[in-house]
Short mmCIF file of C-alpha atoms in Angstrom, two decimals:
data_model
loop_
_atom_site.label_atom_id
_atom_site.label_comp_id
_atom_site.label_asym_id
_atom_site.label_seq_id
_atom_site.Cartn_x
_atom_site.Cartn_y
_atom_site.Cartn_z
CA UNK J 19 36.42 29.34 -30.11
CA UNK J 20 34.67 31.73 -32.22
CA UNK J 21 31.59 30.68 -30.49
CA UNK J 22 32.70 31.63 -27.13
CA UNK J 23 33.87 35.33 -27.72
CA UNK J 24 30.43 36.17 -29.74
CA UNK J 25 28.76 35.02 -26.60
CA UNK J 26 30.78 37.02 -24.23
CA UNK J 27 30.75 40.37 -26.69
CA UNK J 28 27.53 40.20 -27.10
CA UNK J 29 26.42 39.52 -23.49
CA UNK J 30 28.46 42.31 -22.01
CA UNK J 31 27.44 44.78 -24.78
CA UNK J 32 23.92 43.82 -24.40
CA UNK J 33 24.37 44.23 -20.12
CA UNK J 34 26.02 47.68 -21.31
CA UNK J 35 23.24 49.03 -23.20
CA UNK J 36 20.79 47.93 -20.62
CA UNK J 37 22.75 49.45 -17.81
CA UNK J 38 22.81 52.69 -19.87
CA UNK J 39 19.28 52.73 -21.04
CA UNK J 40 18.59 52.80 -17.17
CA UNK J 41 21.03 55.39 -16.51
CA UNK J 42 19.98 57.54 -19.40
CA UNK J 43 16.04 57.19 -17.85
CA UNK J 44 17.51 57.72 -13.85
CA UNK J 45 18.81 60.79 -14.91
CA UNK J 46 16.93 62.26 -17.28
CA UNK J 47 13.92 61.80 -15.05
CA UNK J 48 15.91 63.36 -11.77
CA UNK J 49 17.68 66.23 -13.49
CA UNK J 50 15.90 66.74 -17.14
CA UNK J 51 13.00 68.40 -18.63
CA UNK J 52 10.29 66.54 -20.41
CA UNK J 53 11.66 67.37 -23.68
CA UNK J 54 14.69 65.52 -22.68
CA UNK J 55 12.57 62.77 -21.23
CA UNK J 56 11.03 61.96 -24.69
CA UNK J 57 14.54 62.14 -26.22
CA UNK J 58 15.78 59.75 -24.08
CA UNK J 59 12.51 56.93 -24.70
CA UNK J 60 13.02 57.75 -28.09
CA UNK J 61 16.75 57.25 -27.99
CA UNK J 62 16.16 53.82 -26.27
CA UNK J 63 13.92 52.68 -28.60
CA UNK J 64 15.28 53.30 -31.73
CA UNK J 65 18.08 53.06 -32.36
CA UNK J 66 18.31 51.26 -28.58
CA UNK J 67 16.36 48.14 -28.92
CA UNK J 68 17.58 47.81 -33.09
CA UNK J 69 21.06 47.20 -31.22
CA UNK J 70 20.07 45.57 -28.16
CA UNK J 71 17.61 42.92 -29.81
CA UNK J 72 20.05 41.01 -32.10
CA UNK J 73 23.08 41.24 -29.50
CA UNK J 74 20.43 39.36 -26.95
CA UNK J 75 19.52 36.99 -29.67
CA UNK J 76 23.43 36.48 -30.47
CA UNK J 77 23.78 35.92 -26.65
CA UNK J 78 21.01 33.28 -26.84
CA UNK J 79 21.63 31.11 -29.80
CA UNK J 80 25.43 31.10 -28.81
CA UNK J 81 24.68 30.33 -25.51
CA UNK J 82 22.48 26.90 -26.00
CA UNK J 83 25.20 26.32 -28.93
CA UNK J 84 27.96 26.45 -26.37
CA UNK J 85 25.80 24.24 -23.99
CA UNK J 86 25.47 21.40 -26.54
CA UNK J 87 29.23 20.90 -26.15
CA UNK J 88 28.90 21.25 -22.14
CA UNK J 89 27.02 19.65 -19.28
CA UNK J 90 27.27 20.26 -15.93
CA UNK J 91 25.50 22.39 -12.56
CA UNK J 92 26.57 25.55 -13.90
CA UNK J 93 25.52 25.31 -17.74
CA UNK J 94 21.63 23.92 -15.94
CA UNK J 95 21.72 27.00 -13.82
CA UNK J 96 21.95 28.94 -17.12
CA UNK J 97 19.92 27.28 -18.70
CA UNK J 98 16.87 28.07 -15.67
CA UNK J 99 17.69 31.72 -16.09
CA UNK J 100 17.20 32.55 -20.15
CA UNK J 101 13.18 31.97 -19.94
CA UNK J 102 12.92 34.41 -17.51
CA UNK J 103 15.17 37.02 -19.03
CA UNK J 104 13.78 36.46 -22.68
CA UNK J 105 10.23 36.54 -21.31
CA UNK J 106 10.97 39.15 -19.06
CA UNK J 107 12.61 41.65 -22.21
CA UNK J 108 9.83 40.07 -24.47
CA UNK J 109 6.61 40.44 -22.48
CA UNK J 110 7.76 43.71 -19.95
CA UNK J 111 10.63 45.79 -21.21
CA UNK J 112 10.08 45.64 -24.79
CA UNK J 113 6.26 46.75 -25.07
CA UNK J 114 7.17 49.11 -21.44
CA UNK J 115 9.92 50.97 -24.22
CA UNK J 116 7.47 51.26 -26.96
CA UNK J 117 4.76 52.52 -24.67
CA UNK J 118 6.42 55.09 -22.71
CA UNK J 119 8.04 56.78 -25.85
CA UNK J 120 4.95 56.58 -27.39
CA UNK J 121 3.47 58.90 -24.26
CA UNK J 122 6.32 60.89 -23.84
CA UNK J 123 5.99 61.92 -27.53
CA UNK J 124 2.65 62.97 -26.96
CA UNK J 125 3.75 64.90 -23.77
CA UNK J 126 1.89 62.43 -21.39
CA UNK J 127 3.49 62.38 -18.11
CA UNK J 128 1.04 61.50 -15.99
CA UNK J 129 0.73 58.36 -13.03
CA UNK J 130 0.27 56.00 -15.56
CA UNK J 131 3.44 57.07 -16.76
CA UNK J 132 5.72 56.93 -13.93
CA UNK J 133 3.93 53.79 -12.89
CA UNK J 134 4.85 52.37 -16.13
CA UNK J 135 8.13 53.77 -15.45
CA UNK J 136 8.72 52.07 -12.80
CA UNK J 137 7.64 48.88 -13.68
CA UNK J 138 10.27 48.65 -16.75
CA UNK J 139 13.04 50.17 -14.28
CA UNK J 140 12.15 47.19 -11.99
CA UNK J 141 11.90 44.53 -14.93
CA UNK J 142 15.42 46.08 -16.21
CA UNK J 143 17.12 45.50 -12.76
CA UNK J 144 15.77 41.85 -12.43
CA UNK J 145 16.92 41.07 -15.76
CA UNK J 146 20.54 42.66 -15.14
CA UNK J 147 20.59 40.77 -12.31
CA UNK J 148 19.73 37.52 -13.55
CA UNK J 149 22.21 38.15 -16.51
CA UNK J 150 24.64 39.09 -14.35
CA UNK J 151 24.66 35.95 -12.59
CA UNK J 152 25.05 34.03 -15.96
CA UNK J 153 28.11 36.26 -16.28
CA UNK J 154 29.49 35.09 -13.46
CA UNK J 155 28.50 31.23 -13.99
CA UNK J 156 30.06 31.79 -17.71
CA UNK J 157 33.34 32.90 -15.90
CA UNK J 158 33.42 29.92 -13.64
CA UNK J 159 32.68 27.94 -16.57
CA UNK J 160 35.20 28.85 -18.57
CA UNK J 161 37.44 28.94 -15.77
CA UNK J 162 38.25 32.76 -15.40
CA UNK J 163 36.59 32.76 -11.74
CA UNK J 164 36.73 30.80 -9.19
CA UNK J 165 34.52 28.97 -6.92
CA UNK J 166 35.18 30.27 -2.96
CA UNK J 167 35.76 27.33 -1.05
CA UNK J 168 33.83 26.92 2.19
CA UNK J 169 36.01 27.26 5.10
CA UNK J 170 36.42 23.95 7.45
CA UNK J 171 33.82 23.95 10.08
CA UNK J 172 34.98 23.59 13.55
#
């Protein structure tokens, strides 16, 4: 039981801070100065990803716990998504964090920037989505959503 609510704390908190760490660079980039910029890249990597890392690691090693005591289409489907999130965060959104507050420190704003930019904003919205739809699978799994029954064809 314990199990189940570290998983679902953790996963929404960790969905949170990624959801704000996007918001916090949207805005800041539309309506800030650089100054604020380089606060925010700092912000989101420390103390950001010193939160972020060990809720996603929670997530993860109570998630394939949880699976050893489940089978089924949905726990699979699950199971198909975590590479590509964890490779996604390790490989693109971790070193993409680092980088950029490294630049924006130095006042570097250039293309490579906002190309780099853009690239973690991307990687951040695939991996939202693809942990949103483990959010959703987790609710069906632990029966707290529904699956929509097709309607009778004619």
């Amino acid at each position: 039981m314990m199990t189940h609510r570290i998983h679902a704390i953790a996963g929404v908190l960790a969905m949170t801070l990624i959801s704000l760490f996007m918001a916090a660079t949207l805005y800041s980039e539309m309506f800030a100065d650089h100054e604020s910029i380089a606060t925010v890249k700092s912000l989101i990597v420390a103390p950001g990803l010193f939160i972020l890392i060990p809720c996603l690691m929670a997530v993860g090693g109570s998630g394939f716990r949880l699976a050893r005591e489940r089978g089924g289409r949905w726990v699979a489907v699950k199971k198909k998504r975590m590479p590509f999130i964890a490779m996604n965060g390790l490989l693109v959104l971790i070193p993409c964090a680092i980088v950029l507050n490294t630049w924006a420190g130095q006042g570097r704003f250039d293309g490579a920037f906002y190309a780099l930019q853009s690239v973690e904003l991307l990687a951040g919205a695939v991996n939202l989505g693809l942990m949103s739809l483990n959010l959703r699978d987790g609710l069906k799994l632990a029966g707290r959503l529904r699956t929509p029954v097709a309607a009778p064809s004619r």
